[in-house]
Short mmCIF file of C-alpha atoms and ligand atoms in Angstrom, two decimals:
data_model
loop_
_atom_site.label_atom_id
_atom_site.label_comp_id
_atom_site.label_asym_id
_atom_site.label_seq_id
_atom_site.Cartn_x
_atom_site.Cartn_y
_atom_site.Cartn_z
CA MET A 913 0.00 0.00 0.00
CA ARG A 914 1.29 3.44 -0.95
CA ALA A 915 1.59 5.85 2.00
CA ALA A 916 -0.73 8.89 1.87
CA PRO A 917 1.11 12.12 0.99
CA PRO A 918 1.96 14.27 4.01
CA PRO A 919 -0.64 16.94 4.87
CA PRO A 920 -0.16 20.38 3.26
CA LEU A 921 2.05 22.92 4.99
CA ALA A 922 0.96 26.38 6.12
CA ALA A 923 3.17 27.74 3.33
CA HIS A 924 0.81 26.12 0.80
CA PRO A 925 -1.73 28.93 0.39
CA THR A 926 -4.64 27.08 -1.23
CA PRO A 927 -5.04 24.37 1.41
CA LEU A 928 -4.42 26.91 4.19
CA SER A 929 -7.14 29.16 2.88
CA ARG A 930 -9.64 26.24 2.63
CA LEU A 931 -8.84 25.05 6.17
CA LEU A 932 -9.09 28.60 7.45
CA GLY A 933 -12.61 28.71 6.06
CA ILE A 934 -13.47 25.63 8.12
CA ALA A 935 -11.90 27.12 11.25
CA LEU A 936 -13.75 30.42 10.83
CA ASP A 937 -17.00 28.56 10.31
CA ALA A 938 -16.43 26.54 13.47
CA LEU A 939 -15.72 29.75 15.42
CA ARG A 940 -19.12 31.02 14.30
CA THR A 941 -21.09 27.83 15.03
CA GLY A 942 -19.34 27.51 18.40
CA ALA A 943 -20.26 31.07 19.39
CA GLU A 944 -23.85 30.44 18.27
CA GLU A 945 -24.10 27.33 20.43
CA ARG A 946 -22.73 29.24 23.43
CA GLY A 947 -25.07 32.18 22.92
CA GLY A 948 -23.51 34.26 25.72
CA PRO A 949 -20.22 35.33 27.29
CA LEU A 950 -19.35 31.84 28.58
CA PRO A 951 -20.80 28.33 28.56
CA ALA A 952 -23.56 27.63 31.07
CA GLY A 953 -23.34 24.86 33.62
CA GLY A 954 -20.01 25.46 35.32
CA PRO A 955 -16.84 23.36 35.25
CA GLU A 956 -18.42 19.88 35.45
CA ALA A 957 -20.72 20.46 32.48
CA VAL A 958 -17.92 21.97 30.39
CA THR A 959 -15.50 19.13 31.15
CA ALA A 960 -18.16 16.55 30.33
CA ARG A 961 -18.86 18.20 26.96
CA VAL A 962 -15.16 18.35 26.13
CA ARG A 963 -14.64 14.67 26.99
CA ALA A 964 -17.69 13.60 25.03
CA ALA A 965 -16.72 15.52 21.88
CA LEU A 966 -13.06 14.61 22.09
CA GLY A 967 -13.24 10.86 22.60
CA GLU A 968 -9.74 9.55 22.04
CA VAL A 969 -7.01 12.19 22.10
CA LEU A 970 -4.71 10.13 19.86
CA PRO A 971 -6.90 7.82 17.79
CA GLY A 972 -5.26 4.91 15.94
CA THR A 973 -6.49 6.29 12.64
CA GLY A 974 -6.88 10.05 12.36
CA THR A 975 -10.18 11.74 11.47
CA GLY A 976 -8.56 14.02 8.87
CA PRO A 977 -8.00 17.77 8.95
CA ASP A 978 -11.55 18.94 8.15
CA GLU A 979 -13.29 16.93 10.85
CA ALA A 980 -10.62 17.56 13.48
CA LEU A 981 -10.61 21.31 12.90
CA ARG A 982 -14.38 21.58 12.74
CA THR A 983 -14.96 19.50 15.88
CA LEU A 984 -12.29 20.95 18.14
CA VAL A 985 -12.47 24.60 17.08
CA HIS A 986 -16.26 24.42 17.52
CA LEU A 987 -15.78 22.76 20.92
CA VAL A 988 -13.37 25.39 22.21
CA ALA A 989 -15.42 28.28 20.79
CA ALA A 990 -18.65 26.92 22.27
CA GLY A 991 -16.90 26.57 25.62
CA ALA A 992 -15.02 29.87 25.54
CA ALA A 993 -15.14 32.77 27.94
CA ASP A 994 -15.27 35.14 25.00
CA PRO A 995 -13.56 38.47 25.66
CA ALA A 996 -15.32 39.90 22.60
CA HIS A 997 -18.68 39.49 24.38
CA PRO A 998 -19.49 42.74 26.21
CA LEU A 999 -20.57 40.88 29.37
CA CYS A 1000 -17.23 39.06 29.59
CA ALA A 1001 -15.43 41.69 31.64
CA ALA A 1002 -13.62 40.02 34.54
CA HIS A 1003 -9.97 40.27 33.76
CA LEU A 1004 -7.37 42.09 31.69
CA HIS A 1005 -8.42 39.58 29.02
CA THR A 1006 -8.60 41.50 25.81
CA PRO A 1007 -10.76 41.01 22.72
CA PRO A 1008 -8.07 40.84 20.03
CA LEU A 1009 -8.42 43.03 16.94
CA ALA A 1010 -9.18 41.15 13.72
CA LEU A 1011 -6.14 42.66 12.03
CA ALA A 1012 -3.87 41.51 14.85
CA ALA A 1013 -5.28 37.97 14.72
CA ALA A 1014 -4.77 37.93 10.93
CA ALA A 1015 -1.16 39.06 11.38
CA ASP A 1016 -0.69 36.37 14.04
CA LEU A 1017 -1.89 33.76 11.57
CA ALA A 1018 0.69 34.98 9.07
CA ALA A 1019 3.33 34.74 11.80
CA ALA A 1020 2.27 31.15 12.53
CA ALA A 1021 2.35 30.24 8.84
CA LEU A 1022 5.83 31.67 8.28
CA ASN A 1023 7.07 30.52 11.68
CA PRO A 1024 10.20 32.66 11.98
CA SER A 1025 12.12 31.88 15.13
CA MET A 1026 13.68 34.89 16.77
CA ASP A 1027 16.71 33.16 18.32
CA SER A 1028 18.95 33.51 15.26
CA TRP A 1029 19.12 35.72 12.19
CA ASP A 1030 19.18 32.75 9.80
CA GLN A 1031 15.68 31.77 11.04
CA ALA A 1032 14.18 35.26 10.97
CA PRO A 1033 16.00 37.78 8.77
CA ALA A 1034 13.24 40.36 8.21
CA ALA A 1035 11.28 39.51 11.37
CA SER A 1036 14.32 40.19 13.54
CA ALA A 1037 15.02 43.49 11.74
CA LEU A 1038 11.34 44.42 12.23
CA GLU A 1039 11.57 43.52 15.92
CA ALA A 1040 14.63 45.75 16.32
CA GLU A 1041 12.82 48.72 14.74
CA VAL A 1042 9.59 48.25 16.71
CA THR A 1043 11.26 47.69 20.07
CA ALA A 1044 13.45 50.77 19.53
CA ALA A 1045 10.41 52.90 18.65
CA LEU A 1046 8.34 51.68 21.62
CA ALA A 1047 11.27 52.10 24.00
CA ALA A 1048 11.58 55.72 22.82
CA GLU A 1049 7.84 56.22 23.49
CA VAL A 1050 8.31 55.07 27.08
CA HIS A 1051 11.66 56.81 27.70
CA PRO A 1052 11.61 59.97 25.52
CA THR A 1053 14.47 61.61 27.41
CA ALA A 1054 16.79 58.59 27.45
CA ASP A 1055 19.82 58.50 25.13
CA ARG A 1056 19.82 54.79 24.38
CA PRO A 1057 16.55 53.14 25.39
CA ASP A 1058 15.78 49.60 24.25
CA ALA A 1059 13.11 46.96 24.75
CA LEU A 1060 12.71 43.20 24.77
CA VAL A 1061 9.68 41.29 23.54
CA THR A 1062 8.27 39.04 26.27
CA THR A 1063 5.33 36.72 26.85
CA GLY A 1064 3.71 39.32 29.10
CA GLY A 1065 3.92 41.20 32.34
CA THR A 1066 5.03 38.21 34.38
CA GLU A 1067 8.10 37.60 32.22
CA SER A 1068 8.82 41.35 31.98
CA ASN A 1069 8.73 41.77 35.77
CA GLN A 1070 10.95 38.71 36.15
CA LEU A 1071 13.46 40.15 33.69
CA ALA A 1072 13.40 43.51 35.48
CA LEU A 1073 14.33 41.79 38.75
CA LEU A 1074 16.98 39.71 36.99
CA LEU A 1075 18.60 42.79 35.40
CA ALA A 1076 18.55 44.57 38.78
CA ARG A 1077 20.14 41.53 40.43
CA GLU A 1078 22.85 41.52 37.77
CA ARG A 1079 23.52 45.23 38.44
CA HIS A 1080 23.54 44.96 42.22
CA GLY A 1081 24.13 41.36 43.24
CA PRO A 1082 21.98 38.84 45.12
CA ARG A 1083 21.48 41.02 48.21
CA LEU A 1084 19.09 43.18 46.23
CA THR A 1085 15.89 43.98 48.13
CA THR A 1086 12.75 44.46 46.08
CA VAL A 1087 10.20 46.85 47.55
CA THR A 1088 6.66 46.76 46.19
CA GLY A 1089 3.30 48.04 47.25
CA ALA A 1090 0.81 45.59 48.70
CA ASN A 1091 -1.08 46.52 45.51
CA ALA A 1092 1.66 45.09 43.24
CA HIS A 1093 1.25 42.14 40.92
CA HIS A 1094 1.86 38.69 42.44
CA SER A 1095 4.57 37.99 39.84
CA PHE A 1096 7.16 39.99 41.82
CA ARG A 1097 7.03 37.54 44.72
CA ARG A 1098 7.46 34.61 42.37
CA ALA A 1099 10.24 36.33 40.44
CA ALA A 1100 12.17 37.00 43.67
CA TRP A 1101 11.70 33.36 44.68
CA LEU A 1102 12.82 32.11 41.27
CA LEU A 1103 15.88 34.37 41.21
CA GLY A 1104 17.00 33.51 44.74
CA LEU A 1105 16.40 37.07 45.96
CA PRO A 1106 15.08 38.01 49.40
CA GLU A 1107 11.29 38.03 49.64
CA PRO A 1108 10.02 41.47 48.52
CA VAL A 1109 9.19 44.02 51.22
CA ALA A 1110 5.56 45.02 50.77
CA VAL A 1111 4.56 48.57 51.71
CA PRO A 1112 0.91 48.63 52.87
CA THR A 1113 -1.42 50.39 50.42
CA PRO A 1114 -4.59 51.05 52.42
CA ARG A 1115 -6.04 53.21 49.65
CA GLY A 1116 -4.83 50.95 46.86
CA LEU A 1117 -1.78 53.10 46.10
CA LEU A 1118 1.81 53.46 47.26
CA ASP A 1119 2.16 56.47 49.54
CA PRO A 1120 5.45 58.27 48.69
CA GLU A 1121 6.22 59.21 52.28
CA ALA A 1122 5.58 55.72 53.65
CA THR A 1123 7.64 54.32 50.77
CA ALA A 1124 10.51 56.74 51.43
CA ARG A 1125 10.54 55.67 55.10
CA VAL A 1126 10.84 52.02 54.04
CA LEU A 1127 13.64 52.85 51.59
CA ALA A 1128 15.48 54.83 54.28
CA GLY A 1129 15.35 51.88 56.67
CA LEU A 1130 16.88 49.34 54.27
CA ASP A 1131 20.57 48.48 53.95
CA GLY A 1132 22.07 47.50 50.64
CA PRO A 1133 20.76 47.84 47.08
CA VAL A 1134 17.04 48.34 46.51
CA LEU A 1135 14.68 48.11 43.55
CA LEU A 1136 11.31 49.80 44.03
CA ALA A 1137 8.60 48.32 41.82
CA ALA A 1138 5.70 50.73 41.40
CA THR A 1139 2.54 50.03 39.40
CA ALA A 1140 0.85 52.06 36.66
CA GLY A 1141 -2.51 50.34 36.52
CA THR A 1142 -3.03 47.96 39.41
CA THR A 1143 -4.61 44.65 38.50
CA ASP A 1144 -7.30 44.86 41.19
CA GLU A 1145 -8.35 48.51 40.97
CA GLY A 1146 -6.71 50.04 37.90
CA LEU A 1147 -4.94 52.70 39.98
CA ILE A 1148 -1.67 54.44 39.14
CA ASP A 1149 0.95 54.88 41.85
CA PRO A 1150 2.22 58.50 42.18
CA LEU A 1151 5.19 57.99 39.86
CA PRO A 1152 6.94 61.41 40.07
CA ALA A 1153 7.01 61.40 43.89
CA LEU A 1154 8.15 57.76 43.94
CA ALA A 1155 10.89 58.55 41.41
CA ASP A 1156 11.99 61.38 43.74
CA ALA A 1157 12.05 58.99 46.70
CA CYS A 1158 14.18 56.54 44.69
CA ALA A 1159 16.58 59.30 43.66
CA ALA A 1160 16.89 60.49 47.26
CA HIS A 1161 17.65 56.99 48.58
CA GLY A 1162 19.73 55.62 45.70
CA ALA A 1163 17.12 53.00 44.77
CA ASP A 1164 16.35 51.86 41.22
CA LEU A 1165 12.78 52.32 39.98
CA HIS A 1166 10.88 49.74 37.96
CA VAL A 1167 7.34 50.56 36.85
CA ASP A 1168 4.92 47.75 36.10
CA ALA A 1169 2.76 49.44 33.44
CA ALA A 1170 1.43 46.15 32.07
CA TYR A 1171 -2.08 47.58 32.24
CA GLY A 1172 -1.70 51.37 32.11
CA GLY A 1173 1.24 51.69 29.68
CA PRO A 1174 -0.85 52.19 26.52
CA LEU A 1175 -2.17 55.47 27.96
CA LEU A 1176 0.98 56.79 26.31
CA PHE A 1177 -0.93 56.65 23.01
CA SER A 1178 -3.71 58.92 24.31
CA ASP A 1179 -3.35 62.71 24.18
CA ALA A 1180 -6.13 63.02 26.74
CA HIS A 1181 -4.68 60.57 29.28
CA ARG A 1182 -0.91 60.42 28.72
CA HIS A 1183 -0.38 62.85 31.61
CA LEU A 1184 -1.48 60.12 34.04
CA LEU A 1185 1.85 58.41 33.29
CA ASP A 1186 4.03 61.44 34.09
CA GLY A 1187 7.22 60.15 35.69
CA LEU A 1188 7.22 56.84 33.79
CA ASP A 1189 10.21 58.05 31.80
CA ARG A 1190 12.30 58.12 34.99
CA ALA A 1191 12.02 54.37 35.54
CA ARG A 1192 15.07 52.26 34.81
CA THR A 1193 12.81 49.49 33.48
CA VAL A 1194 9.14 49.41 32.48
CA THR A 1195 6.75 46.51 31.92
CA LEU A 1196 4.20 46.97 29.14
CA ASP A 1197 1.57 44.51 27.87
CA LEU A 1198 -0.07 44.92 24.49
CA HIS A 1199 -2.36 41.95 25.15
CA LYS A 1200 -4.39 44.12 27.53
CA LEU A 1201 -5.07 47.75 26.50
CA GLY A 1202 -3.38 46.98 23.14
CA TRP A 1203 -5.93 44.46 21.80
CA GLN A 1204 -3.35 41.87 20.73
CA PRO A 1205 -3.83 38.11 20.89
CA VAL A 1206 -1.66 36.61 23.65
CA ALA A 1207 1.33 36.96 23.80
CA ALA A 1208 2.47 40.54 23.38
CA GLY A 1209 4.61 41.79 26.26
CA LEU A 1210 7.55 44.20 26.44
CA LEU A 1211 10.20 45.18 28.92
CA THR A 1212 11.70 48.58 28.16
CA VAL A 1213 15.02 49.76 29.61
CA ARG A 1214 16.33 53.33 29.86
CA GLU A 1215 19.88 52.14 29.22
CA ALA A 1216 20.43 49.58 26.48
CA THR A 1217 23.67 48.57 28.22
CA ASP A 1218 21.59 47.05 31.06
CA LEU A 1219 20.70 44.27 28.62
CA ALA A 1220 24.32 43.13 28.28
CA ALA A 1221 23.69 40.89 31.29
CA LEU A 1222 21.56 38.64 29.06
CA ALA A 1223 24.36 37.97 26.54
CA HIS A 1224 24.73 34.28 25.86
CA THR A 1225 26.43 32.16 23.22
CA ALA A 1226 25.58 28.86 21.59
CA ASP A 1227 27.77 27.95 18.67
CA TYR A 1228 24.95 26.77 16.41
CA LEU A 1229 23.04 30.05 16.83
CA ASN A 1230 25.52 32.90 17.33
CA ALA A 1231 29.08 31.67 16.93
CA GLY A 1232 31.67 34.41 17.49
CA ASP A 1233 32.94 34.30 13.91
CA ASP A 1234 29.37 34.56 12.53
CA THR A 1235 28.76 37.60 14.73
CA GLU A 1236 32.08 39.15 13.68
CA ALA A 1237 31.16 38.55 10.07
CA GLY A 1238 28.02 40.65 10.63
CA LEU A 1239 25.24 38.16 11.44
CA PRO A 1240 23.13 39.81 14.16
CA ASP A 1241 23.38 38.11 17.56
CA LEU A 1242 19.81 37.71 18.81
CA LEU A 1243 20.17 35.16 21.60
CA GLY A 1244 20.65 37.83 24.27
CA ARG A 1245 17.27 39.41 23.47
CA SER A 1246 15.41 36.82 25.56
CA LEU A 1247 15.86 33.98 28.02
CA ARG A 1248 13.91 31.83 25.59
CA THR A 1249 15.50 30.12 22.60
CA THR A 1250 12.83 29.31 19.99
CA ARG A 1251 10.61 32.39 20.07
CA ARG A 1252 7.55 33.48 18.09
CA PRO A 1253 7.60 36.70 16.02
CA ASP A 1254 5.03 38.33 18.31
CA VAL A 1255 6.26 41.67 17.06
CA LEU A 1256 4.53 41.24 13.68
CA LYS A 1257 0.95 41.62 14.95
CA ALA A 1258 1.98 44.56 17.14
CA ALA A 1259 3.73 46.27 14.20
CA VAL A 1260 0.67 45.74 11.97
CA THR A 1261 -1.56 47.23 14.67
CA LEU A 1262 0.65 50.27 15.30
CA ARG A 1263 0.81 50.99 11.58
CA ALA A 1264 -2.88 50.36 10.86
CA LEU A 1265 -4.26 52.46 13.71
CA GLY A 1266 -1.51 54.97 14.29
CA ARG A 1267 -1.12 56.85 17.54
CA THR A 1268 -4.48 58.56 17.08
CA GLY A 1269 -6.38 55.34 16.43
CA LEU A 1270 -4.86 53.54 19.40
CA GLY A 1271 -5.34 56.56 21.63
CA ALA A 1272 -9.00 56.71 20.61
CA LEU A 1273 -9.50 53.04 21.59
CA VAL A 1274 -7.87 53.69 24.96
CA ASP A 1275 -10.09 56.76 25.50
CA LEU A 1276 -13.22 54.83 24.53
CA CYS A 1277 -12.57 52.08 27.07
CA LEU A 1278 -11.86 54.64 29.82
CA GLU A 1279 -15.11 56.38 28.93
CA ARG A 1280 -17.08 53.11 29.14
CA ALA A 1281 -15.68 52.54 32.64
CA ARG A 1282 -16.96 55.99 33.67
CA ASP A 1283 -20.34 55.13 32.15
CA LEU A 1284 -20.52 51.93 34.18
CA ALA A 1285 -19.57 53.81 37.34
CA ASP A 1286 -22.39 56.31 36.60
CA LEU A 1287 -24.93 53.49 36.29
CA VAL A 1288 -23.74 51.88 39.51
CA GLU A 1289 -23.92 55.22 41.35
CA LYS A 1290 -27.50 55.68 40.16
CA SER A 1291 -28.59 52.23 41.33
CA PRO A 1292 -29.94 52.18 44.90
CA GLU A 1293 -29.17 48.44 45.02
CA LEU A 1294 -25.46 48.79 44.32
CA GLU A 1295 -22.45 50.40 45.94
CA LEU A 1296 -19.51 51.81 43.94
CA ARG A 1297 -16.01 51.51 45.39
CA ASP A 1298 -14.66 54.64 43.65
CA ARG A 1299 -14.60 56.55 40.36
CA PRO A 1300 -12.39 54.62 37.89
CA VAL A 1301 -8.96 55.88 36.80
CA LEU A 1302 -8.39 53.28 34.05
CA THR A 1303 -11.05 50.79 32.97
CA THR A 1304 -11.66 48.89 36.21
CA VAL A 1305 -14.89 49.38 38.15
CA LEU A 1306 -15.38 47.80 41.59
CA PHE A 1307 -18.92 47.51 42.91
CA ARG A 1308 -21.07 45.29 45.11
CA PRO A 1309 -24.69 44.75 46.06
CA ALA A 1310 -25.38 47.31 48.80
CA GLY A 1311 -25.43 45.76 52.27
CA ALA A 1312 -24.27 42.32 51.07
CA ASP A 1313 -21.62 40.42 53.01
CA ASP A 1314 -18.52 39.04 51.28
CA ALA A 1315 -20.01 35.56 50.91
CA ALA A 1316 -23.02 37.01 49.08
CA VAL A 1317 -20.76 39.05 46.78
CA ALA A 1318 -18.77 35.90 45.92
CA GLY A 1319 -22.03 34.03 45.45
CA VAL A 1320 -23.35 36.58 42.95
CA ARG A 1321 -20.19 36.23 40.87
CA ARG A 1322 -20.42 32.44 40.85
CA ARG A 1323 -24.13 32.53 40.03
CA LEU A 1324 -23.51 34.65 36.94
CA LEU A 1325 -20.68 32.30 35.90
CA ALA A 1326 -22.74 29.17 36.45
CA ASP A 1327 -25.66 30.56 34.44
CA GLY A 1328 -23.29 31.67 31.66
CA ARG A 1329 -24.73 35.20 31.82
CA ALA A 1330 -21.77 37.39 32.74
CA VAL A 1331 -18.10 37.06 33.63
CA LEU A 1332 -17.09 39.43 36.44
CA GLY A 1333 -13.93 39.31 38.49
CA ARG A 1334 -13.41 39.80 42.21
CA ALA A 1335 -11.09 42.04 44.15
CA ARG A 1336 -10.47 42.78 47.81
CA ALA A 1337 -10.31 46.46 48.69
CA ASP A 1338 -11.05 48.33 51.88
CA GLY A 1339 -11.09 44.95 53.67
CA ARG A 1340 -14.16 43.89 51.69
CA LEU A 1341 -14.82 41.77 48.62
CA TRP A 1342 -15.98 43.55 45.47
CA LEU A 1343 -17.19 42.56 42.03
CA LYS A 1344 -14.71 43.73 39.41
CA ALA A 1345 -15.54 44.76 35.86
CA THR A 1346 -12.53 45.33 33.61
CA LEU A 1347 -13.67 47.02 30.42
CA LEU A 1348 -11.37 46.41 27.46
CA ASN A 1349 -13.94 46.04 24.69
CA PRO A 1350 -14.26 49.22 22.62
CA HIS A 1351 -17.50 47.89 21.09
CA THR A 1352 -19.31 47.68 24.44
CA THR A 1353 -22.39 49.94 24.48
CA LEU A 1354 -24.30 51.74 27.22
CA ASP A 1355 -27.09 49.19 26.76
CA ASP A 1356 -24.63 46.37 27.41
CA LEU A 1357 -23.55 48.07 30.64
CA ALA A 1358 -27.17 48.60 31.70
CA ARG A 1359 -27.79 44.89 31.12
CA LEU A 1360 -24.78 44.03 33.27
CA VAL A 1361 -26.04 46.25 36.09
CA THR A 1362 -29.51 44.67 35.94
CA LEU A 1363 -28.02 41.17 36.00
CA VAL A 1364 -26.08 41.97 39.17
CA GLU A 1365 -29.06 43.72 40.79
CA THR A 1366 -31.28 40.69 40.23
CA ALA A 1367 -28.80 37.81 40.69
CA ARG A 1368 -29.55 35.38 43.49
CA PRO A 1369 -26.22 34.40 45.03
CA THR A 1370 -25.31 30.72 44.98
CA ALA A 1371 -25.51 29.28 48.47
CA PRO A 1372 -22.21 29.42 50.34
CA ALA A 1373 -20.59 25.98 50.61
CA ALA A 1374 -22.13 23.98 53.47
CA ARG A 1375 -19.81 23.67 56.44
CA PRO A 1376 -19.05 20.09 57.45
C1 PLP B 1162 -1.54 41.47 33.85
C2 PLP B 1162 -0.52 42.04 34.74
C3 PLP B 1162 0.71 41.41 34.91
C4 PLP B 1162 0.99 40.04 34.36
O1 PLP B 1162 1.02 40.04 32.99
P1 PLP B 1162 0.85 38.70 32.15
O2 PLP B 1162 0.84 39.23 30.78
O3 PLP B 1162 -0.43 38.09 32.61
O4 PLP B 1162 2.02 37.84 32.46
C5 PLP B 1162 1.67 42.05 35.66
N1 PLP B 1162 1.41 43.24 36.24
C6 PLP B 1162 0.23 43.85 36.12
C7 PLP B 1162 0.00 45.16 36.80
C8 PLP B 1162 -0.79 43.26 35.37
O5 PLP B 1162 -1.98 43.86 35.27
#
């Protein structure tokens, strides 16, 4: 028996285009079956449906590309928490732009790998241009800023701590606010650094005077990690005063702007990031307020020379004589080896929308958050935590206890009607809406408010 020919490659445009049609169709039928922001029935029902549709993971004889694509893309779409649905608003989980997803498909089809020039000639040149331009956006007064492409804020924060450790040695103390992202604790653990010192943030923000007192009381080198856009409340630490405190105490400043960084594109809101330029390193995520498919992270540095610590050689990728002969050495641009050209979708987006287009999307999402806060303030049944700064709105049923707040969230999830997050602030539990969808309307927000007003909480778990 003659063996079947191998399946077509992504570089074969006709089969790719036909299969893409099947995948797009399955996305549509899956979304129709779901009919809302997430599948109803909770984890048990979803797992049962996945197992039933999947059957054998590795069948003896394959089902062929059409069936496999249709079945599994439909399955995952039907069971998705769909960030493009206006009532899916829990996390910094962005609805990707169509143009960015199309660019990401092209990246997958070409499959450049960014660890050596001979696997990614144009893609690596594009990455160098885009990272230089974005680094200059973040650090306009720096002489030689630079940026690395990362998988997101977690990797960027880890790299920031690693670069600081390489500058100062393993006795480096990291100081964060209690409002900081959890990734700093893990990064310190991973890098063998002392556990970060957390400054209390009773109002959700680092207080410059309290922070300066902590810095004054520490011996040895210190990195202060401030946040521009806290994950729980979308607040921006007072960056200029914190930069002053760092300067006064000889501490380095890192700013985690994973969430708030894209305010740089907005004429109306850029001023909220005043002081960002003074940070030695900055974390920026374009898979949040940048509408990119995961992954699209950046770490910018004020001083390109800080990145020398990541230099690394492997003869098959960046042999000394190849580098001397002019082949760019890319291995020191990441801790990863094989690496996707995530820069392509970002470059397409920056070019397609321009600063004005991106700024307008940022402004629109900030405006929607204010609209939601208005609706909550008007509702006698609901309590608003505070006016939003970015796109995060915390609210809760008035007079409810924490268990009831948690129960409302789980009820909406179980019914598949809305996806809201949770956050602790002021010692209490709040529902969290994170608005990243520029297509969300006032009617959508009114529907969300009504759903919360009328939700019956799930019963708290029975105590044994
Ligand atoms: C989302 C977020 C992170 C983590 O980013 P990932 O892309 O999820 O790794 C870090 N810091 C802040 C402030 C964030 O909002």
